XYZ file of C-alpha atoms in Angstrom:
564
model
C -10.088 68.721 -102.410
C -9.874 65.325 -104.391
C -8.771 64.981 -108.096
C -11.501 64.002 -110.437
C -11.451 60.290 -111.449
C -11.335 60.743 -115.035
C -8.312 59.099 -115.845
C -7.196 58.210 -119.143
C -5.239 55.757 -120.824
C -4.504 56.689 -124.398
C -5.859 55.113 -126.942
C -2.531 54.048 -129.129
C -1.336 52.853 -125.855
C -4.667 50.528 -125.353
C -4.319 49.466 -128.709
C -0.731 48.323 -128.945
C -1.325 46.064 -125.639
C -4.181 44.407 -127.465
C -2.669 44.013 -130.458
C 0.406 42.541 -128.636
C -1.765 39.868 -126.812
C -3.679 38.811 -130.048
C -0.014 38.724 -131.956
C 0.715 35.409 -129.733
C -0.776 32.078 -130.709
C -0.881 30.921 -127.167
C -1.596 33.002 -124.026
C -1.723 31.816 -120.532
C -4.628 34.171 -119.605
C -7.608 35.788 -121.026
C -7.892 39.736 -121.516
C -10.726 41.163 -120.363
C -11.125 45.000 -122.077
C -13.599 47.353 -119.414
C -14.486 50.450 -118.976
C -17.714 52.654 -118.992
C -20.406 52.882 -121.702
C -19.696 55.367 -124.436
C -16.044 55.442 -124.304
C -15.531 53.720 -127.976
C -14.599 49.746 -126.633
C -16.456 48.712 -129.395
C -16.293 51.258 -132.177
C -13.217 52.738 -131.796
C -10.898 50.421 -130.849
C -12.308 46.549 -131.590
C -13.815 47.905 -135.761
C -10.362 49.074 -135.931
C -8.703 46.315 -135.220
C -10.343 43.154 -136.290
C -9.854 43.859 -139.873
C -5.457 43.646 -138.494
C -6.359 40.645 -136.725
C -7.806 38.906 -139.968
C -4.833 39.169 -142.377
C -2.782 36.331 -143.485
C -2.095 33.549 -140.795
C -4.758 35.716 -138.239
C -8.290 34.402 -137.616
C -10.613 36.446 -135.353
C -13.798 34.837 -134.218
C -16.026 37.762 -133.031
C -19.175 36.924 -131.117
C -21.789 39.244 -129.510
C -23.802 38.301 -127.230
C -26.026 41.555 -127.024
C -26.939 41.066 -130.948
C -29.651 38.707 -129.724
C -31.541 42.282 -128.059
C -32.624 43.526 -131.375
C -34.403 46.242 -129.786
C -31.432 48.055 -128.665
C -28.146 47.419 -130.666
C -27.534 48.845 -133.952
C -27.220 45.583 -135.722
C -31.053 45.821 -136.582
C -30.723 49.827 -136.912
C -31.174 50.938 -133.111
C -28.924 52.299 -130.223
C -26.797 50.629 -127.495
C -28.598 51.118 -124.175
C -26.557 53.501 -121.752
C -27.929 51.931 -118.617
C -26.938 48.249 -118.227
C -28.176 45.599 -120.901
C -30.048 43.918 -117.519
C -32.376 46.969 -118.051
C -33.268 45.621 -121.348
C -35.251 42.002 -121.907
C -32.936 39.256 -121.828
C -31.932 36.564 -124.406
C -32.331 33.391 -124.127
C -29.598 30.935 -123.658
C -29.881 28.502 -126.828
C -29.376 31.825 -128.786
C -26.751 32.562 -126.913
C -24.660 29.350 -126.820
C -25.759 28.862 -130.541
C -23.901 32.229 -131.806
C -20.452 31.197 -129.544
C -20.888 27.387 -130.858
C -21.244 28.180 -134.519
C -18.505 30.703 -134.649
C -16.050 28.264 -132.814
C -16.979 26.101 -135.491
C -16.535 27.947 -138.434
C -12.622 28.499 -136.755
C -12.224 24.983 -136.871
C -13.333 23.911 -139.917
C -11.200 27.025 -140.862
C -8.348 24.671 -139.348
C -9.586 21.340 -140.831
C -9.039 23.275 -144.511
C -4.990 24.638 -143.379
C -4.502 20.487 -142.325
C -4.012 21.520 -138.749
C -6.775 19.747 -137.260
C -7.146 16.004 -138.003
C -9.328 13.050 -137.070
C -7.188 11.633 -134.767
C -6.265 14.862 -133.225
C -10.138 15.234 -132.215
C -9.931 11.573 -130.857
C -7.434 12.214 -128.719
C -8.409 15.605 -127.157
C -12.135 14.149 -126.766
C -10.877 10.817 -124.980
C -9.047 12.763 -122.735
C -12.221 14.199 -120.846
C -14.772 11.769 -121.921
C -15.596 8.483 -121.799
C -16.772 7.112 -125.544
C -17.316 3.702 -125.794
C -21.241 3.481 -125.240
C -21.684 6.628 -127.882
C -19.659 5.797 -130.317
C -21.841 2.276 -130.263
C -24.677 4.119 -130.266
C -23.562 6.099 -133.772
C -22.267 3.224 -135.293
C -25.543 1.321 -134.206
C -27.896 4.088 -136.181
C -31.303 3.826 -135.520
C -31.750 0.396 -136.958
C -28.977 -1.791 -135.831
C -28.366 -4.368 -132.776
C -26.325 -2.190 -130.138
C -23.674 -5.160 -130.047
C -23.139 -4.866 -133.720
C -19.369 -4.282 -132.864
C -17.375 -6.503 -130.474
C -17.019 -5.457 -126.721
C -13.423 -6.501 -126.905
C -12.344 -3.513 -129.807
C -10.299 -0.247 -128.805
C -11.258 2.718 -128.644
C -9.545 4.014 -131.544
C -11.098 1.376 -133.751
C -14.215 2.334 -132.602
C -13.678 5.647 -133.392
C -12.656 5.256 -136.975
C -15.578 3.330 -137.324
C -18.163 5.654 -136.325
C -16.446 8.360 -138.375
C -17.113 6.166 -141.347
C -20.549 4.979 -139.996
C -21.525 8.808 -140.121
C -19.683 10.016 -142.809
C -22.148 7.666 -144.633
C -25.386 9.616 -143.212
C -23.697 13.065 -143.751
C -24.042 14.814 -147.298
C -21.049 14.804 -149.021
C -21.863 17.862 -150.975
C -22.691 20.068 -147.860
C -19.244 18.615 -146.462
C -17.599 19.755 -149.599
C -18.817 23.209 -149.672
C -17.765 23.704 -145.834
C -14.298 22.371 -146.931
C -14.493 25.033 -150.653
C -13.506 21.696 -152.182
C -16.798 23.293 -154.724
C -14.860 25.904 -156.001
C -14.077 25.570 -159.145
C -10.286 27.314 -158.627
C -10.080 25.007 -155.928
C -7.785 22.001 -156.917
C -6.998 19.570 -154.283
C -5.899 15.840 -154.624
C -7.829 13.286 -153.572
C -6.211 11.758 -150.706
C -6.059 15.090 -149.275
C -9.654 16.187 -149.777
C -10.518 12.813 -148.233
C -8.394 13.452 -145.456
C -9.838 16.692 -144.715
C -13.750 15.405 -145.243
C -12.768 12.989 -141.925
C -11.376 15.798 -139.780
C -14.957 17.459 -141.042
C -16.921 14.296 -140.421
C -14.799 13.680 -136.842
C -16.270 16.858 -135.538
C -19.463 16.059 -136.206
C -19.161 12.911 -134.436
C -17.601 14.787 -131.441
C -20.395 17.101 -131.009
C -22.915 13.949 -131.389
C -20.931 11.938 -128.306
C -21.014 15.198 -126.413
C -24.821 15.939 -127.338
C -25.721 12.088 -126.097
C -23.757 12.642 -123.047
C -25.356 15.562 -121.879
C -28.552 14.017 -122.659
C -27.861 10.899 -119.822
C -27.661 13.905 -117.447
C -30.882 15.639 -118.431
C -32.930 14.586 -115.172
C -29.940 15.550 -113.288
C -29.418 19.189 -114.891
C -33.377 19.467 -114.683
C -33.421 18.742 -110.991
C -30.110 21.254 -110.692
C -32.435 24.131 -111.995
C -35.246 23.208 -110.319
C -33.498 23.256 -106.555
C -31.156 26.087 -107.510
C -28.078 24.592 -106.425
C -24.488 24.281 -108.065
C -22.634 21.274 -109.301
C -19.323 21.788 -111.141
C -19.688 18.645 -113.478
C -23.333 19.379 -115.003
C -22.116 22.946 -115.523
C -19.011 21.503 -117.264
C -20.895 19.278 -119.188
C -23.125 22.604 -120.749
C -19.815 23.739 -121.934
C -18.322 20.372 -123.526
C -18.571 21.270 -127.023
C -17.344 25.199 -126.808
C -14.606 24.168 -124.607
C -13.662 21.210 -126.493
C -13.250 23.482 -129.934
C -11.542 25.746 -127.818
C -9.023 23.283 -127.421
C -8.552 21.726 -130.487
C -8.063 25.611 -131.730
C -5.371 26.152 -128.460
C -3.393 23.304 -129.932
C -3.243 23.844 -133.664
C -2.297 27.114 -133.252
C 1.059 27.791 -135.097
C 2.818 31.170 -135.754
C 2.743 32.321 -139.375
C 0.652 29.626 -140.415
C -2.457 29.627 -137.922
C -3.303 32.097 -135.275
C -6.843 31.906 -134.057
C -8.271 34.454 -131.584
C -11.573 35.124 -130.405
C -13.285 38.365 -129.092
C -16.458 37.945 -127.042
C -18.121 41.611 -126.701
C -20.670 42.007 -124.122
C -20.155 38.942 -122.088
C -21.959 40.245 -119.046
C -24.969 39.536 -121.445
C -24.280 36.069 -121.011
C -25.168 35.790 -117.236
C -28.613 37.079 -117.263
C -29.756 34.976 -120.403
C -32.777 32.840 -119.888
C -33.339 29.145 -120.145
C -35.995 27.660 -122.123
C -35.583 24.011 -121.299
C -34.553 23.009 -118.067
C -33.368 19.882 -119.007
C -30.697 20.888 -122.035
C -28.539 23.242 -119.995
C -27.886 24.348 -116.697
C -29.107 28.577 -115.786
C -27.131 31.138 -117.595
C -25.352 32.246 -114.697
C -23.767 29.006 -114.263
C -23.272 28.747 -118.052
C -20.683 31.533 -117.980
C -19.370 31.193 -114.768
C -18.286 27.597 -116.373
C -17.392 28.940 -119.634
C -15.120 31.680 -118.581
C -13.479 29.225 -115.425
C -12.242 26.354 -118.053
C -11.051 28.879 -120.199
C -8.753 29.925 -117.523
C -7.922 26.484 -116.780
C -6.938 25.515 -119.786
C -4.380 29.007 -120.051
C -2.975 27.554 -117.090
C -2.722 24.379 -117.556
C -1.854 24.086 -121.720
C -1.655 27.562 -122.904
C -5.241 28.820 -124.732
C -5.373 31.203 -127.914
C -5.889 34.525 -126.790
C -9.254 35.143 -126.012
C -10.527 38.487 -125.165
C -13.952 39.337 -123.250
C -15.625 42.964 -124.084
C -18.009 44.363 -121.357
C -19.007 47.151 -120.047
C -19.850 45.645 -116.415
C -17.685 47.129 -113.702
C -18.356 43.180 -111.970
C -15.625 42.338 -114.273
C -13.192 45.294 -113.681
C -12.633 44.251 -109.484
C -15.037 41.254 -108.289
C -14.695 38.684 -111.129
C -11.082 38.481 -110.326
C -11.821 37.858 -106.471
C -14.628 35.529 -107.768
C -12.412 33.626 -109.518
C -9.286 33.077 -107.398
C -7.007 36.206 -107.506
C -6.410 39.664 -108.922
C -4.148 38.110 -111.830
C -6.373 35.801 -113.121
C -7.268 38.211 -115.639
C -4.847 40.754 -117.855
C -7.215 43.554 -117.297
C -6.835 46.254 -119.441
C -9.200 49.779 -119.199
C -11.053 51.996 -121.463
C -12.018 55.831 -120.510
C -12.263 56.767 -123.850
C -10.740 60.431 -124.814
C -9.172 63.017 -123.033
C -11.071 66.121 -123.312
C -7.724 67.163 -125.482
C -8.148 64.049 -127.449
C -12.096 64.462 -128.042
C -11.475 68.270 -128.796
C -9.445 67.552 -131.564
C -11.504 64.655 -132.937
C -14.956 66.959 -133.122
C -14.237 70.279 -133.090
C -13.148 72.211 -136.295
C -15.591 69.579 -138.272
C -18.660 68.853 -135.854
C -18.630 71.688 -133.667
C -17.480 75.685 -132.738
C -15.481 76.389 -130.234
C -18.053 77.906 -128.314
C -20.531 74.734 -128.935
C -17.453 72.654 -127.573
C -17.512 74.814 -124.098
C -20.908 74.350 -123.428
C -20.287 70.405 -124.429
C -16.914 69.724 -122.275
C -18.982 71.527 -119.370
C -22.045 69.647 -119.609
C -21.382 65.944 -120.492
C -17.474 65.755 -121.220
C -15.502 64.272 -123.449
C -17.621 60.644 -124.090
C -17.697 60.041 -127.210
C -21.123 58.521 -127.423
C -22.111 61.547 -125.871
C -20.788 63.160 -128.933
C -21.627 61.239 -131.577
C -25.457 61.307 -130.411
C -25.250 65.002 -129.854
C -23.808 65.845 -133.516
C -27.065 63.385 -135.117
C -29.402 65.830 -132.942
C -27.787 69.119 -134.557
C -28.029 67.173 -137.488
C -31.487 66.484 -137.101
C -34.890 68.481 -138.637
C -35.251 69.495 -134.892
C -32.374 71.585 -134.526
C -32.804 73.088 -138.097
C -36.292 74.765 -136.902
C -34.520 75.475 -133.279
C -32.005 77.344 -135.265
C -34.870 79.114 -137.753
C -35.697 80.887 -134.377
C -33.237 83.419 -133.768
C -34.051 83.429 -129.661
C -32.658 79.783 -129.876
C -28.930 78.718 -128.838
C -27.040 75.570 -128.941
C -28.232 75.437 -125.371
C -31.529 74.198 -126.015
C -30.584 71.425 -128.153
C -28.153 70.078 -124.699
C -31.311 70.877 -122.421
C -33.230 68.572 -124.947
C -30.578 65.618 -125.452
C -30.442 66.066 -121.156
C -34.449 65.517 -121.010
C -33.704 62.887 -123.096
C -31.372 60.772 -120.781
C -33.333 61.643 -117.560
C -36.533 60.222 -119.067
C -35.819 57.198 -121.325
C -32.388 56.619 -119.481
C -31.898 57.684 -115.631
C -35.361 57.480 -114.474
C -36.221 54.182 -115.686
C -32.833 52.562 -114.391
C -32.961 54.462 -111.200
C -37.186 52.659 -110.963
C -35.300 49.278 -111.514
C -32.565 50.127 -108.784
C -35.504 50.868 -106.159
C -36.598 47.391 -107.092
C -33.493 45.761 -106.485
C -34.079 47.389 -102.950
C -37.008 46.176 -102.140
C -35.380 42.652 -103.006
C -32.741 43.699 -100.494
C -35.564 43.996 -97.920
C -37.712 40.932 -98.674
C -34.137 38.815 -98.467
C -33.482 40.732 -95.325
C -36.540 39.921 -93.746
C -36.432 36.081 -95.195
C -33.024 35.894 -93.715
C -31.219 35.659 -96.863
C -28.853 38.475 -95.883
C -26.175 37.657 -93.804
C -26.188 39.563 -90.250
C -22.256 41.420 -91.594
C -24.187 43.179 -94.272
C -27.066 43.666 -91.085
C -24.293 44.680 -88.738
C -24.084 48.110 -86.059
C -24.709 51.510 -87.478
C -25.055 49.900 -91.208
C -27.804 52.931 -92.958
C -29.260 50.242 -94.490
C -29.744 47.881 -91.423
C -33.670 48.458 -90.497
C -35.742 47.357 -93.352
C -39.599 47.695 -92.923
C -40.420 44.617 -90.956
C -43.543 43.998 -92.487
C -44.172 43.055 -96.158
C -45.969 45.828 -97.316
C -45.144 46.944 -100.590
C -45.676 50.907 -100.028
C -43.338 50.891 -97.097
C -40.539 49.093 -98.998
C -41.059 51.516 -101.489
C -40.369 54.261 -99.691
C -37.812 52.590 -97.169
C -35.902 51.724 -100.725
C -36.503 55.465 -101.674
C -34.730 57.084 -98.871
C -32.037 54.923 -98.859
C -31.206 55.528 -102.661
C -31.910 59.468 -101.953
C -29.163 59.293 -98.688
C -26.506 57.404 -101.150
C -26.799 59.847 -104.183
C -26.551 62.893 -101.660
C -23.781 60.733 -99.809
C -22.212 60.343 -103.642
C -22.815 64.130 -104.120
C -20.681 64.902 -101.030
C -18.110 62.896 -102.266
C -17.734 65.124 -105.081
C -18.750 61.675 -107.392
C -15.819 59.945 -106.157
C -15.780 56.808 -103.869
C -12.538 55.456 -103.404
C -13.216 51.471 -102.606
C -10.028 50.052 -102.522
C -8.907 53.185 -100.133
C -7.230 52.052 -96.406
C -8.928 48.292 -97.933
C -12.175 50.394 -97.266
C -14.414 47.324 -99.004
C -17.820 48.163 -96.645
C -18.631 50.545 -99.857
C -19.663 47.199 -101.655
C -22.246 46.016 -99.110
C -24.228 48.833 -99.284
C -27.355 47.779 -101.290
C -27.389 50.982 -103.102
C -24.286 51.277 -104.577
C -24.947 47.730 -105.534
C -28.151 48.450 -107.677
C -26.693 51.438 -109.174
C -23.789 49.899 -110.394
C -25.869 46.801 -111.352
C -28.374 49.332 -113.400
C -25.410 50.720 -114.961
C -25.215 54.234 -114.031
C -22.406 53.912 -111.784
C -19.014 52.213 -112.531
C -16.944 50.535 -110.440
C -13.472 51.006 -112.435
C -9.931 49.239 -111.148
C -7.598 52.099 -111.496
C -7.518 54.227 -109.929
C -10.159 52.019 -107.965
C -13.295 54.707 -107.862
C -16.917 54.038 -108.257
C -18.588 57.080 -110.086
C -20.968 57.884 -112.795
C -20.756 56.211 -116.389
C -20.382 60.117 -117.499
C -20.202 63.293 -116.658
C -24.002 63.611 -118.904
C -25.243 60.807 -116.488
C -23.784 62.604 -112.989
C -26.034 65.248 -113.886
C -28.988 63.355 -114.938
C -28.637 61.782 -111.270
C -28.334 65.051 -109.362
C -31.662 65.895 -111.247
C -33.364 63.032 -110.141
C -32.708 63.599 -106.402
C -33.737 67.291 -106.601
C -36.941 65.805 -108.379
C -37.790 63.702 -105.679
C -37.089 65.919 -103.013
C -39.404 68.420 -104.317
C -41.903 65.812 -104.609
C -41.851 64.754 -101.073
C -45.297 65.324 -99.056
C -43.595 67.036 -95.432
C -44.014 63.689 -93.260
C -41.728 61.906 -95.821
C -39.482 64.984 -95.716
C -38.853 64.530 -92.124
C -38.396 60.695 -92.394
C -35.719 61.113 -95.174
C -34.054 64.177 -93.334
C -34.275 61.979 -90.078
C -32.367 59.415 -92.130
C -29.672 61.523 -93.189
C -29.295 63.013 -89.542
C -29.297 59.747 -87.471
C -28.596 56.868 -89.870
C -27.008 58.862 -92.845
C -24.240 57.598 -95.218
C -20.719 59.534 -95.204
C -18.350 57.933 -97.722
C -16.014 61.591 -97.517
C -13.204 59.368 -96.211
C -13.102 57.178 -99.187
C -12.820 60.286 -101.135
C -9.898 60.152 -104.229
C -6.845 61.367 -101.610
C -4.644 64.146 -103.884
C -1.866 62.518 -105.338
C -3.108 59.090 -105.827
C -1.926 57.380 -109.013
């Protein structure tokens, strides 16, 4: 028999290794924090520590990607989705780089006002990667003047200093000021060093104008980029410039006990699926992030960053990104699982439920706290009061109603969108877009209707799904990928979808791919004993033929007793 693959780190534990990594003011790696939906990344461990991490010399930058759903994240009164947020309708890039740009920012003007980011600090970190001459002409030129106003024979740090004045002429001093709280009225600084500080202001301004005309001379370029779908490393780069630039300039004046920036980026997975409105202003989102997340590795390894850590609740980012991008220490992973069923016991029984409520509870959908939490507003609810005015009611019938309630607004629709991602597999397969190893011997998966006819694909996709979740049932809800180096789990197309849909998670250790929750497991069971029932006879035979001749067994990649 296998052990169940609900293993848990401990909270306090989790909490002291973050806290550790945000303590330093230079870290050669990101963190990336994992783990299933529900299990508290975001509400019980990152609200209770970025008040910590914003005391004295501490700065925390916290962006979220996923605030620009409205319709499903509690900033605007709603619910996180528990399927993946690629169920939901995407965001579109600008929004997205506009919420990461703006808080960067904010940290460095947050700098400019402690004195540890100057003028000629920004000079030199910009000149390093960029080439100014021509735009710091251009800013010094304005709109009106000759382009050869200034001599071709001056440096580059006269230049510089001149378009810093040139624009700190167009900029409004007042807005500079209040950016600066040089308006408060408490606020009494002397005059040299206000003016030194309105420069470092005014400097990274001009920096973000140079890199905003730079990335406008590749604009064609980027636009022909998205329109072929290929990949160049230097017009993705030049998308990130100004993030990864501020990123920098925050890396290096970071100082112990007198300025220790860190930034938390929740949902990050959000990032890749964000859509472009212009072609020409920034290369897909995909790319975007890919970028974004590979120069902040670069620059951990190459100059130290501040400690950056990326939320998600992806299970891409808890194995593959590391292989994606170069090696399984590119990362300090650290996991989420949320609380034992000891833990959650003592957190929600006694005040939220009986004992007997609890049973029926740890049985059903274990110990997750979202689980929980959405559970106790149903008791609370008008619906459960007239439930428990009928005295043939039980606490039973409010989990049979919150289980209706997944399988129909949650399971259901992600397991529709996972039959489409199917049918993808097959049009690619017939396109020959799928390479022949995935197509290889014996592979379940490896005769896809050879006709494009969208009823067959349906129900080829179908059958497939059916044979994995019954494969998955077998398995006891257990698949073991990283077993005897056992890696043919990930090209099957639907443990793919599921995993991209978010019902299944793909966690690093111990390395098992199994349902977000014990709630969800069921929810899936349900859903393959719906369909079965549904089956006309003809469709009965094809799917039992399936499982007979062509059928998936993943038993050996079982969790072996023992394993740790």
């Amino acid at each position: 028999m296998v052990n169940k693959p609900w293993k848990i780190i401990p909270r306090p534990l989790l909490e002291t290794v973050l806290n550790n990594h945000a303590q330093h003011h230079r870290v050669p790696q990101p963190l990336i924090l994992h783990g299933p939906r529900g299990v508290g990344k975001t509400t019980l461990i990152l609200e209770r520590l970025l008040g910590e991490w914003n005391k004295g010399p501490h700065l925390t930058g916290y962006v979220d990607f996923a605030e620009s759903i409205k319709d499903h994240h509690p900033q605007f009164n709603q619910s996180f989705p528990w399927a993946s947020w690629s169920n939901c309708p995407p965001p579109t890039l600008p929004n997205c780089r506009t919420k990461l740009e703006n808080c960067l920012e904010s940290m460095a003007h947050k700098g400019v006002q402690l004195g540890s980011i100057s003028s000629h600090q920004i000079f030199s970190t910009l000149s390093k990667w960029h080439g100014l001459n021509t735009a710091l002409r251009r800013v010094i030129a304005g709109n009106g003047a000759s382009k050869n106003a200034v001599s071709e024979k001056v440096s580059g740090s006269v230049l510089w200093d001149r378009a810093v004045f040139a624009l700190s002429a167009r900029c409004n001093a007042q807005e500079i000021d209040g950016i600066l709280g040089l308006t408060e009225k408490k606020k009494n600084v002397p005059l040299e060093e206000a003016s030194y500080y309105r420069e470092a202001v005014v400097a990274l301004r001009l920096a973000k104008e140079v890199i905003k005309q730079q990335q406008s001379w590749r604009a064609n370029a980027i636009a022909h980029l998205n329109r072929t779908g290929g990949f160049s490393r230097s017009l993705a780069n030049s998308s990130t410039d100004w993030p990864c630039l501020l990123l920098e300039l925050l890396s290096q004046a970071a100082e112990i006990d007198h300025f220790q920036p860190k930034l938390v980026i929740n949902n990050v997975e959000v990032l890749k699926n964000a859509i472009l409105l212009d072609e020409n202003s920034s290369v897909c989102g995909s790319m975007y992030h890919d970028s974004l997340i590979w120069r902040i590795i670069a620059l951990g390894a190459n100059e130290r960053c501040f400690p950056v850590v990326l939320v998600t609740s992806d299970s891409y980012y808890s194995y593959q990104a590391y292989m994606d991008f170069g090696f399984p220490d590119i990362f300090i992973s650290r996991e989420a699982f949320g609380w034992s069923p000891q833990e959650a016991k003592l957190h929600m029984v006694n005040d939220y439920f009986s004992n007997s409520e609890w049973s029926v509870i740890a049985e059903v959908f274990g110990p997750n706290p979202r689980h929980l939490f959405e559970l106790y507003a149903l008791k609370q609810a008008n619906y459960y009061q007239q439930l428990e005015d009928n005295k043939d009611s039980t606490f039973e019938d409010i989990v049979d109603s919150y289980l209706a309630y997944l399988q129909i607004t949650v399971v259901n629709p992600a397991m529709d969108k996972a039959l489409g991602l199917l049918q993808k597999f097959a049009a690619d397969a017939r396109s020959g877009k799928i390479s022949k190893d995935r197509l290889r011997f014996g592979a379940p998966w490896r005769h896809p209707p050879p006709k494009n006819n969208p009823t067959m694909c349906l129900e080829w996709a179908k059958i497939q799904l059916m044979d994995f979740v019954q494969s998955l049932i077998n398995t006891e809800f257990g698949i073991n990928y990283l077993a005897d180096c056992s890696l043919e789990i990930m090209d099957d197309p639907s443990a793919g979808a599921l995993v991209e849909v978010g019902l299944l998670y793909a966690q690093r250790d111990p390395s098992i791919i199994r349902p977000i929750s014990r709630g969800i497991q069921r929810c899936i069971v349900r859903w393959l004993v719906q369909e079965r029932m549904q089956m006309s006879f003809p469709k009965f035979l094809q799917y039992k033929w399936q499982r007979i001749m062509r059928g998936r067994s993943y038993r050996h990649l079982m969790l072996q007793v023992g394993y740790k």
